[in-house]
Coordinates of C-alpha atoms in Angstrom, one line a residue:
Chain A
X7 CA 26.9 -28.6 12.2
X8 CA 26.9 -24.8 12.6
X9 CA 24.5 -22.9 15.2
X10 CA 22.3 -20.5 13.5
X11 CA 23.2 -16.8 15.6
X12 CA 21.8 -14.1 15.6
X13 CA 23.9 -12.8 12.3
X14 CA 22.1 -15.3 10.3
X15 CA 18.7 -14.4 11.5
X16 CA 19.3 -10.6 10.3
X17 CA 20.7 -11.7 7.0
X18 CA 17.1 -13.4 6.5
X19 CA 15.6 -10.6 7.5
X20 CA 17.2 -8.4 5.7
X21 CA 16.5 -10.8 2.8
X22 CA 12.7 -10.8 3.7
X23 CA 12.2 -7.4 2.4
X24 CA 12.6 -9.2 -1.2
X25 CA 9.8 -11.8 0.0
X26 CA 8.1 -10.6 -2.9
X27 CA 9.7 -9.5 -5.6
X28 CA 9.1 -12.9 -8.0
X29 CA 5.6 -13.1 -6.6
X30 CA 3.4 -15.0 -9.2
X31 CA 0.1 -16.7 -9.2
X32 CA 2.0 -19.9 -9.5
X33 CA 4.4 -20.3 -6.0
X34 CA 3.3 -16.9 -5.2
X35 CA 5.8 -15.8 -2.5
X36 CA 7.8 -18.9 -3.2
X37 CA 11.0 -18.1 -4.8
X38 CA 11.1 -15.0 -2.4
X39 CA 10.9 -17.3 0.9
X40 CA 13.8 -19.6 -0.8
X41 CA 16.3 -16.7 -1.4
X42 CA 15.3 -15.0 2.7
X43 CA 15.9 -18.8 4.2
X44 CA 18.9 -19.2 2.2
X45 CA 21.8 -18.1 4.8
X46 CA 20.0 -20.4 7.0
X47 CA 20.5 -23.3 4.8
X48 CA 23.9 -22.2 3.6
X49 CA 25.1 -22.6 7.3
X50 CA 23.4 -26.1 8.4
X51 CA 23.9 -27.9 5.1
X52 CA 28.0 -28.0 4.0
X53 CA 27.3 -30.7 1.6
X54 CA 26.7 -29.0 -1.8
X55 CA 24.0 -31.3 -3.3
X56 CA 21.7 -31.5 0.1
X57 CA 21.6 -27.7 0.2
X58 CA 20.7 -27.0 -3.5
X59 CA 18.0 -29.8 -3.0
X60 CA 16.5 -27.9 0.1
X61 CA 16.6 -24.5 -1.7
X62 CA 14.7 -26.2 -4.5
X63 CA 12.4 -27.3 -2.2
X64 CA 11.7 -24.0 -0.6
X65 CA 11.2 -22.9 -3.3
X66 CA 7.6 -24.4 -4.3
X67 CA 4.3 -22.4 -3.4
X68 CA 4.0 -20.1 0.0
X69 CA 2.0 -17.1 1.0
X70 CA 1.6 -15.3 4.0
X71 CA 1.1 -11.7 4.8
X72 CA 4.4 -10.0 4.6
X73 CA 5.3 -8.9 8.0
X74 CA 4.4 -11.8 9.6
X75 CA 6.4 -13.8 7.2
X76 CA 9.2 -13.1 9.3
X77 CA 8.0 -15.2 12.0
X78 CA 7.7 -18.2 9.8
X79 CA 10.9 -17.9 8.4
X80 CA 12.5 -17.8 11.9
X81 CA 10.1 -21.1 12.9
X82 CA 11.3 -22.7 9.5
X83 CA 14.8 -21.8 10.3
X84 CA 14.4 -23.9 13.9
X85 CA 12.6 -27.0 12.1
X86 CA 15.9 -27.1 8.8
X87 CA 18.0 -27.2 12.4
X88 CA 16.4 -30.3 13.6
X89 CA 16.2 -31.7 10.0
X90 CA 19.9 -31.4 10.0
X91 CA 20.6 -32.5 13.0
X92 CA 18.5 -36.0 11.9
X93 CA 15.5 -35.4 14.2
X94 CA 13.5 -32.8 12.1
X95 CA 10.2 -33.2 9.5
X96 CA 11.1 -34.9 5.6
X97 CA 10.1 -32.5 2.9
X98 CA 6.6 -33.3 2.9
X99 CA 6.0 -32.5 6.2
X100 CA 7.6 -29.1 6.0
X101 CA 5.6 -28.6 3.4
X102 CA 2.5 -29.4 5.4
X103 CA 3.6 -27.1 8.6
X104 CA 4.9 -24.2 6.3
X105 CA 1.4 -23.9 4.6
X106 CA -0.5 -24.0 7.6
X107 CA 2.1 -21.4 9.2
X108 CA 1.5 -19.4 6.4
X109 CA -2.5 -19.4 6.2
X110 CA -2.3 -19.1 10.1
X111 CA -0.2 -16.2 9.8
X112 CA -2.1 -14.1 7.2
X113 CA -5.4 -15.2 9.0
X114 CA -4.0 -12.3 11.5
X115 CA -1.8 -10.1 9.7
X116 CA -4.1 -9.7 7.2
X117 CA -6.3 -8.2 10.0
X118 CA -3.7 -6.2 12.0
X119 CA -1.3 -4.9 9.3
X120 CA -4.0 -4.4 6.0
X121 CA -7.3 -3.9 7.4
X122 CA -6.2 -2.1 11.1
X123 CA -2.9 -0.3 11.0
X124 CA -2.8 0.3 7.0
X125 CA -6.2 2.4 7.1
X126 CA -5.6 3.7 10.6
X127 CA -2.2 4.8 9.4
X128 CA -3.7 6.6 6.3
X129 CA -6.6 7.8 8.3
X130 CA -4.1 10.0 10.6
X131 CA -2.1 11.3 8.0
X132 CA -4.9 12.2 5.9
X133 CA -6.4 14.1 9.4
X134 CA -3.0 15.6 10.0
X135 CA -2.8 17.0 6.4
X136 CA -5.8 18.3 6.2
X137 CA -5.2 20.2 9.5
X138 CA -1.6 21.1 8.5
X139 CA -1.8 21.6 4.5
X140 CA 1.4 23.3 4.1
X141 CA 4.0 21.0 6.0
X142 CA 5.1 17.3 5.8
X143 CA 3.9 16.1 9.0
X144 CA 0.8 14.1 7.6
X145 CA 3.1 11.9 5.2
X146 CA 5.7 11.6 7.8
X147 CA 3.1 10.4 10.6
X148 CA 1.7 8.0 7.6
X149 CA 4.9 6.4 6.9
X150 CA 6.3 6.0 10.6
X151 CA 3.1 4.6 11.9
X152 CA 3.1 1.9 9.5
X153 CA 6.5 1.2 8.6
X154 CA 8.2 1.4 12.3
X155 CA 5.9 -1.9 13.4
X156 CA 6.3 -3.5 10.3
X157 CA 10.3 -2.9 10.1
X158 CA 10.6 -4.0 13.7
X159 CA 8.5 -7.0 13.3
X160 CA 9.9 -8.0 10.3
X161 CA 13.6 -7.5 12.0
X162 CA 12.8 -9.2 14.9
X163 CA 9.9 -12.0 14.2
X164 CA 12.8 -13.9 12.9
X165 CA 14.3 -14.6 16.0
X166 CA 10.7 -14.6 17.7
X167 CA 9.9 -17.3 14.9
X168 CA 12.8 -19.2 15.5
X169 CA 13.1 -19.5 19.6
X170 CA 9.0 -20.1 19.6
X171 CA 8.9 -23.0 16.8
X172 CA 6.4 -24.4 14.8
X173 CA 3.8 -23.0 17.8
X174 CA 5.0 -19.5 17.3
X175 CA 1.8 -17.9 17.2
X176 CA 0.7 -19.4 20.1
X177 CA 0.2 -18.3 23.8
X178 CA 0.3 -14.5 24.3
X179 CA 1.6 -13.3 21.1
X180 CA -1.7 -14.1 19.1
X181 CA -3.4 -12.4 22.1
X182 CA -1.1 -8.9 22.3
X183 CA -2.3 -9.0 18.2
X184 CA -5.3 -9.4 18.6
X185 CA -5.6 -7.0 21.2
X186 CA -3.9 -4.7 18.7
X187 CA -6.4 -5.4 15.6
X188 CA -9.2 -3.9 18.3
X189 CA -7.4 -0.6 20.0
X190 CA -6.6 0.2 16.0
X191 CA -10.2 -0.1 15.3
X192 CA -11.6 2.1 18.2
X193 CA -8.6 4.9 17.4
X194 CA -9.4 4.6 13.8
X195 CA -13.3 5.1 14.5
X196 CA -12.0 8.1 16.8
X197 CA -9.1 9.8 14.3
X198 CA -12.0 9.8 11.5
X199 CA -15.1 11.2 13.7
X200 CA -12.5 14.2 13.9
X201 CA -11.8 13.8 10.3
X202 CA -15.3 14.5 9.4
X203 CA -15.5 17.1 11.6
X204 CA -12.5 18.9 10.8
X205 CA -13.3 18.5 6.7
X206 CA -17.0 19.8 7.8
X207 CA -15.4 23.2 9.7
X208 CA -11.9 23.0 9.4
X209 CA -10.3 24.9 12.0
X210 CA -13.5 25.9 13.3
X211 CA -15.0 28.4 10.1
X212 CA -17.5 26.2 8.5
X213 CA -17.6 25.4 5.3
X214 CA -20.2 26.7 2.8
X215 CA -23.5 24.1 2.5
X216 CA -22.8 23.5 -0.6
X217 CA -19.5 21.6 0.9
X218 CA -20.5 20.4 3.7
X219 CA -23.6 18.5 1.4
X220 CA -20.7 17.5 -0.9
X221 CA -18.9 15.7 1.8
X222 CA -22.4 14.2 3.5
X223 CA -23.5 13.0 0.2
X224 CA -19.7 11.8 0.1
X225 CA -20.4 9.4 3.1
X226 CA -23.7 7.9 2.3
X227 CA -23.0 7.1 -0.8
X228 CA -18.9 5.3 0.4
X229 CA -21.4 3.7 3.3
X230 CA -24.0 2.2 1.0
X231 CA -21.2 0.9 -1.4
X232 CA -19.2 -0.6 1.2
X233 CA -21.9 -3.2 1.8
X234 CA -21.2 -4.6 -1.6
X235 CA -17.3 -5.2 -3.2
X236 CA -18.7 -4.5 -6.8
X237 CA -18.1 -1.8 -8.3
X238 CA -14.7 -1.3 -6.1
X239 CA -14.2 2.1 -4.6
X240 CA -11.8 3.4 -7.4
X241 CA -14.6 2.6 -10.1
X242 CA -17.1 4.6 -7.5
X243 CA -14.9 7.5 -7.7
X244 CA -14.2 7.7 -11.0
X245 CA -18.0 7.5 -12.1
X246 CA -18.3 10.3 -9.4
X247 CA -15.4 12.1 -11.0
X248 CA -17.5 11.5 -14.5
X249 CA -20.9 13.0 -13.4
X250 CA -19.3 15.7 -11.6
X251 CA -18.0 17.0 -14.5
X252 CA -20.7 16.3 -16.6
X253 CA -23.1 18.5 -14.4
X254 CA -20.8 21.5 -13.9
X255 CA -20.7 21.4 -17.7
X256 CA -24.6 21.5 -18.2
X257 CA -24.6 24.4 -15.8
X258 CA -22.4 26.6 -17.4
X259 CA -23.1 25.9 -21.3
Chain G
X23 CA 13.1 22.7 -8.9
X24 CA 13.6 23.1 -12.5
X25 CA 10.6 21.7 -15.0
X26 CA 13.3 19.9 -16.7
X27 CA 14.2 18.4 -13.7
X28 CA 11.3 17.8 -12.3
X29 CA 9.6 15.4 -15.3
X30 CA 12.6 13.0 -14.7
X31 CA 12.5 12.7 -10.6
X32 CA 8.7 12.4 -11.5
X33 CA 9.5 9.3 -13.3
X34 CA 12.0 8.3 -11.0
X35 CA 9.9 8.3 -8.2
X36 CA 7.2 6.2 -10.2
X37 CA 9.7 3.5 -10.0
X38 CA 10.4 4.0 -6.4
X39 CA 6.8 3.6 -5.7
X40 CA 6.4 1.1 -7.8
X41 CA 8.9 -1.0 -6.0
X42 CA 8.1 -0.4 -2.8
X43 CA 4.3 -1.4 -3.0
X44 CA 4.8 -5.0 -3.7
X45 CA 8.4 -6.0 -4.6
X46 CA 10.4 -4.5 -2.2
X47 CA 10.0 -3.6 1.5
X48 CA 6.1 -2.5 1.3
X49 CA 6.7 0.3 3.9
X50 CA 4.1 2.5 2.4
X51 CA 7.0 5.1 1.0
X52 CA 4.2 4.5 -2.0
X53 CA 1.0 5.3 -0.7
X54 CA 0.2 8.7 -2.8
X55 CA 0.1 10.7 0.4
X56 CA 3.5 10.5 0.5
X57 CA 4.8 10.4 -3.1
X58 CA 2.4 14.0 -3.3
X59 CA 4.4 14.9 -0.6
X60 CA 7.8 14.3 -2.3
X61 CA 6.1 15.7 -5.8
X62 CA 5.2 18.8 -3.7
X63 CA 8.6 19.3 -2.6
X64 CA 10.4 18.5 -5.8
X65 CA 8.2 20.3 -8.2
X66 CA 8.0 23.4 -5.1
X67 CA 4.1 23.5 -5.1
X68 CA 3.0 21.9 -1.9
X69 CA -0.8 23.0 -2.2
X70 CA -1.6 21.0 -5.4
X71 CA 0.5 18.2 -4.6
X72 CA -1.6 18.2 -0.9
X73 CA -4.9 18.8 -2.4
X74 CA -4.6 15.6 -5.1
X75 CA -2.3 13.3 -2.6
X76 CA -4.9 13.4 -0.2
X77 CA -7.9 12.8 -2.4
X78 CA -5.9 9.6 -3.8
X79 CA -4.6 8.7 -0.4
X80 CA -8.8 8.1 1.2
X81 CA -9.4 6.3 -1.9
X82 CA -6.5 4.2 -2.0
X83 CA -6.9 3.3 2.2
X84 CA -10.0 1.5 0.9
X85 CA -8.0 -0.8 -1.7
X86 CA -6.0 -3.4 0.1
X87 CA -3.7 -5.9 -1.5
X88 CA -5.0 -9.4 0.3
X89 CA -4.2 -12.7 -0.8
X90 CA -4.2 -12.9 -4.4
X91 CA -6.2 -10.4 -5.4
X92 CA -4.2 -8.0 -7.8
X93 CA -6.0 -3.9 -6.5
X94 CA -5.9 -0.9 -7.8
X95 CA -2.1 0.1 -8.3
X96 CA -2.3 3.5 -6.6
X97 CA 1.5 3.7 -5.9
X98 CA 1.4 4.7 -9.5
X99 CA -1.4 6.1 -9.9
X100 CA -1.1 8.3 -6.8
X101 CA 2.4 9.6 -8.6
X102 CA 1.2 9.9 -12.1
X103 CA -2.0 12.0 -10.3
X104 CA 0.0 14.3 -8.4
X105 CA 2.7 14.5 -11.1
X106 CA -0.1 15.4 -13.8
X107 CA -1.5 17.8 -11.3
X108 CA 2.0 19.6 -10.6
X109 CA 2.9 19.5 -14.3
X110 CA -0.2 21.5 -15.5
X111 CA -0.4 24.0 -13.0
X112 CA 3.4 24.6 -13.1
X113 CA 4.1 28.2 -13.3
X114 CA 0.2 29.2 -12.9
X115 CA -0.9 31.3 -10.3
X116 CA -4.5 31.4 -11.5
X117 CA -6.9 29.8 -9.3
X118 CA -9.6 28.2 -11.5
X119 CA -6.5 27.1 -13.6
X120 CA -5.2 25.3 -11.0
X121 CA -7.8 23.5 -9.2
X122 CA -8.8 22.2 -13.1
X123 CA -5.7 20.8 -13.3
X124 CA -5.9 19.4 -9.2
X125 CA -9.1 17.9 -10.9
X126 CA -7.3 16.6 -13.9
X127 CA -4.7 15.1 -12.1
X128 CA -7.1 13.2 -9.8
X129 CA -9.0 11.7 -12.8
X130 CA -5.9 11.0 -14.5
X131 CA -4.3 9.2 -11.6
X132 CA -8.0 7.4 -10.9
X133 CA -7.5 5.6 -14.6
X134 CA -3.6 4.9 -14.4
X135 CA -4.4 2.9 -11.0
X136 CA -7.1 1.1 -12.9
X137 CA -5.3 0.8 -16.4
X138 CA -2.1 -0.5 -13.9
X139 CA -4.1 -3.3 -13.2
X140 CA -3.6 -5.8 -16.2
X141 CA 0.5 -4.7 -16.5
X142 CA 1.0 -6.0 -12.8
X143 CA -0.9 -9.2 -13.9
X144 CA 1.1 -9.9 -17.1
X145 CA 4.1 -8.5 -14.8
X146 CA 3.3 -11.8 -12.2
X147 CA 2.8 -14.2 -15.1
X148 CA 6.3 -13.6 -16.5
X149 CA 7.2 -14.1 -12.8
X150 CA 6.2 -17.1 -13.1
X151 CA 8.8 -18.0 -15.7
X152 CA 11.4 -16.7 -13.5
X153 CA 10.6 -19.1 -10.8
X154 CA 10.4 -22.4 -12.8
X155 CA 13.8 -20.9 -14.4
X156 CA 14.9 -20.6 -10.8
X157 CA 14.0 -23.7 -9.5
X158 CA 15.8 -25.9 -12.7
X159 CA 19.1 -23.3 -12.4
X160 CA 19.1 -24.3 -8.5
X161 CA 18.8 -27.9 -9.0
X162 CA 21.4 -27.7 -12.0
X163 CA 24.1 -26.2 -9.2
X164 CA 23.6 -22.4 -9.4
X165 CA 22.7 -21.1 -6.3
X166 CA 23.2 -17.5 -6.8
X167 CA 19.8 -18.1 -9.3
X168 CA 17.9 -17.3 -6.3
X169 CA 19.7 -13.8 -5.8
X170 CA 19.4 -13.4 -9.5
X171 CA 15.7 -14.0 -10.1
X172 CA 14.7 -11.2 -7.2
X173 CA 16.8 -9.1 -8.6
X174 CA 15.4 -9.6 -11.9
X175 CA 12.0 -9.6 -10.6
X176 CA 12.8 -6.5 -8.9
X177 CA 14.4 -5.0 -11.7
X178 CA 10.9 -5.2 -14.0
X179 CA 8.9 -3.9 -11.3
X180 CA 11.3 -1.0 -11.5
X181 CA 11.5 -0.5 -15.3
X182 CA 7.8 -0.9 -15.6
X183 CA 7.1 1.9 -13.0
X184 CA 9.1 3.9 -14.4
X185 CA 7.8 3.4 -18.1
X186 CA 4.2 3.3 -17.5
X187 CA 4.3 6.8 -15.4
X188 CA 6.7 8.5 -17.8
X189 CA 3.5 7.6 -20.6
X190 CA 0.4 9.0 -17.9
X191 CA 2.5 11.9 -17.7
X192 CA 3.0 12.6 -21.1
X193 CA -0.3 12.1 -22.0
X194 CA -1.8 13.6 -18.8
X195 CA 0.4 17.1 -18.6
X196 CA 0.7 16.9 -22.6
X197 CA -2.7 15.9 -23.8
X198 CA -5.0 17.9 -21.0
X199 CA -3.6 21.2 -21.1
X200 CA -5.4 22.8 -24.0
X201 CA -8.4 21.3 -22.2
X202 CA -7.3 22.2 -18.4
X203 CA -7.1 25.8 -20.0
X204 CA -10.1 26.5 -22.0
X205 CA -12.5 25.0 -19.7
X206 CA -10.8 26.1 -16.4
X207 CA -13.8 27.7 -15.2
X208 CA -15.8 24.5 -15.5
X209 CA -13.3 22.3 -14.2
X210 CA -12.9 24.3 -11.3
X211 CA -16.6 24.5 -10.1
X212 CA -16.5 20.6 -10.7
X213 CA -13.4 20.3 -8.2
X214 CA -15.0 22.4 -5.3
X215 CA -17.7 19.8 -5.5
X216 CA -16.1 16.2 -6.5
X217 CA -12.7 17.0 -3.6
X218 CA -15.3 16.8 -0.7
X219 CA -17.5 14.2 -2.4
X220 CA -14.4 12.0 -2.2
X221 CA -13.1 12.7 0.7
X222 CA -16.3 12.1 2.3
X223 CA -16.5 8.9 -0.3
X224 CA -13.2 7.5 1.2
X225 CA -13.7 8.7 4.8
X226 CA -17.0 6.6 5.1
X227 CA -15.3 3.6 3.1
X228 CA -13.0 3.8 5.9
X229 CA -15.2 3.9 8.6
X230 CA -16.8 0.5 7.1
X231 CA -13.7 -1.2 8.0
X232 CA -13.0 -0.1 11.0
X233 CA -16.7 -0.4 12.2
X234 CA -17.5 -3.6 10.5
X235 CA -21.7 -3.5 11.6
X236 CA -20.1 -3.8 15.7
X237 CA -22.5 -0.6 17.3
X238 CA -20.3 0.3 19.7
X239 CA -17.4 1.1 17.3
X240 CA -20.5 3.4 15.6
X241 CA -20.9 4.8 18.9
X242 CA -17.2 5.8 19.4
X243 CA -17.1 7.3 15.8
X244 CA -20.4 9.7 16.7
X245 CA -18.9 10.8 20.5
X246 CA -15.7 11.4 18.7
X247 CA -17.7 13.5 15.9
X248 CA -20.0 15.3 17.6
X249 CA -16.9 16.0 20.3
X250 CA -14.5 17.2 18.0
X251 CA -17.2 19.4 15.9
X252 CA -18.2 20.8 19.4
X253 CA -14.5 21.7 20.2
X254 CA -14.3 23.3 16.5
X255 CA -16.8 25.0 16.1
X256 CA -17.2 26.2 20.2
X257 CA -13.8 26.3 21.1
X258 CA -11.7 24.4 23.8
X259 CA -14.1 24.4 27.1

């Protein structure tokens, strides 16, 4: 039986980045997770028929939050290891531990990557565009802040996923996250108190009442909505978007 | 860059974005911020692209993809916006003209990520398909049906971008512009109003999440605020 090295774990990895392109409300991430644990399966199963039945398998329903996927794939990689080697879970127990892997996993990514470092990310690079309107720095800062954890993690959870098992988010790793989720909540509070500031009196000439109202009115009303999910913020906008134009049209006919 | 060039890298980058927000990677290359930032450079007007990309980037911070839920599709949206946008103020050095079509573009991209909706549902159903198609290929001996179907499934995401920003942006930079330039003047007071309505809007939606009802979070918001409003408007102690 071959060892898996460290080649195999950045094939999968490289593979992850497709973890979603066949996602459906059926297997959801499914048929993704199949194809990134396939050069793991290609190298512990020689026999032809075993490894297509495996792939099959993997194939059924999984979800996670992307990112972290990484580290199940690595922990999924350890457990086909021992199944090869005649001492791992049958398919319906790998079943069982991948979908609590999974909901485990997105229980905190969801937290750290969509509702922490997503918003603070976009919170910075709106700041940094507003303060520097005619360069690229604001996109650039956007981009690198979110996509250099997320590459790295996603490059290296694999082999994180696979020397830490089935318990991988275990121990000190969960704690360094969730130590993350709450720094990126007190920086975000902190990048968008200058935000306001900066969109109130932007390089310190402020702006005319009439704006600064605009952008008050602007936070009350996104503070009172965000207590509810209906109507979504898009479908506040636009029915801002609506009035707005409706009034300056009553003024001026 | 040439207007004839431009349209087409437009569309291109629709794709791109589309791509990118689910499919493929999800680095954020399509968060509108960024695609306005690209537009800006492409179509060599930086301040439209920067004035619409960062009124759909608050908005689309608020709009998260979790679990199942199908959002808003901004990446889209935030391109067919900013492309709109670029594409009726091209060659325009008027001011009134342009922020009517910043406003138009903003609207325009506002609907798209809305419309987008339903396509990326009916774009996950035939996924479905692909899957089960996958699944009986793999047990019938074809391995390489796994390689196949994400490519396929990427593939769509791709064509569909592509497609469905190429139609916004004909009917946004086609259909508004007799309406972008007779009512110019009207547009434009609306825009000095609605761009710091929805910044604020998206700023405090923002703040919700981060917040999330803990006071001490509030507290660090207000210091930060009042601190950086002090520095402003005072100058550096």
């Amino acid at each position: 039986m071959a060892r898996l090295d460290q080649s195999v774990f950045l094939r999968v990895a490289a593979r992850a980045n497709f973890l979603q392109a066949t996602w459906n409300f059926e297997r959801q991430q499914g048929v993704g997770w199949a194809y990134a644990l396939q050069p793991v399966i290609e190298a512990l199963y020689p026999d032809a028929a075993v490894r297509r039945e495996r792939l099959a398998e993997h194939t059924a329903y999984f979800n996670t939050q992307p990112t972290l996927a990484s580290l199940a794939l690595g922990a999924a990689a350890r457990l086909e290891e021992q199944r090869a080697a005649g001492t791992g879970p049958d398919a319906a127990a790998m079943g069982r531990i991948k979908g609590v892997l999974g909901s485990t996993l997105a229980a905190l990514g969801d937290r750290l990557f969509w509702f922490s470092l997503r918003p603070f990310a976009a919170a910075l690079g709106v700041l940094i565009a507003l303060a520097r309107p005619e360069s690229a720095a604001g996109a650039i800062v956007l981009w690198s802040v979110y996509a250099v954890p997320h590459l790295a993690l996603r490059f290296a959870g694999v082999g994180i996923g696979y020397h830490r098992g089935a318990g991988v988010l275990g121990g000190r790793l969960r704690d360094y996250l969730e130590t993350a989720v709450t720094i990126l909540a007190y920086a975000g509070c902190i990048v968008l108190g200058v935000a306001v500031a900066w969109s109130l009196a932007p390089g310190g000439e402020p702006r005319t009442i009439a704006v600064q109202s605009a952008v008050a009115g602007g936070l009350g009303v996104g503070l009172l909505s965000a207590q509810r999910a209906r109507p979504s913020p898009t479908q506040w906008a636009l029915g801002m978007g609506v009035l707005g134009i409706l009034a300056a049209w009553q003024r001026l006919a | 860059m040439n207007a004839n060039l431009a349209f087409p890298a437009t569309v291109l980058l629709g794709g791109v974005a589309a791509l990118d927000a689910t499919p493929v990677a999800q680095t954020l290359l399509s968060q509108p911020l960024v695609t306005a930032t690209l537009l800006g450079w492409i179509w060599g007007d930086w301040q439209t692209a920067f004035s619409v990309g960062v009124v759909l980037q608050i908005l689309a911070a608020s709009t998260l993809p979790v679990g199942s839920r199908t959002p808003e599709d901004y990446a889209t949206g935030g391109v067919v916006g900013t492309g709109v946008a670029l594409a009726l103020a091209h060659g325009v050095q008027m001011q009134p003209w342009r922020d009517s079509a910043a406003l138009a573009g903003v609207m325009t991209g506002l609907v798209a990520a809305t419309t987008g909706v339903p396509l990326i549902r009916w774009q996950r159903r035939r996924n479905e398909g692909l899957s089960r198609w996958c699944e009986a290929e793999l047990r019938a001996g074809r391995e390489r049906s796994l390689g196949e179907a994400n490519l396929a499934g990427a593939a769509m995401a791709f064509g569909i971008g592509v497609a469905y920003v190429a139609l916004w942006l004909a009917v946004g930079s086609f259909g508004l512009r007799g309406l972008v330039e007779q009512e110019s003047l009207r547009f434009s007071r609306a825009w000095t109003v609605l761009q710091p309505l929805w910044l604020g809007f998206g700023l405090a939606q923002l703040l919700s999440a981060f917040v999330q009802r803990r006071l001490t979070r509030a507290a660090v918001f207000g210091a930060s605020l009042i601190g950086a409003w002090l520095t402003l408007v005072m100058g550096m102690p």
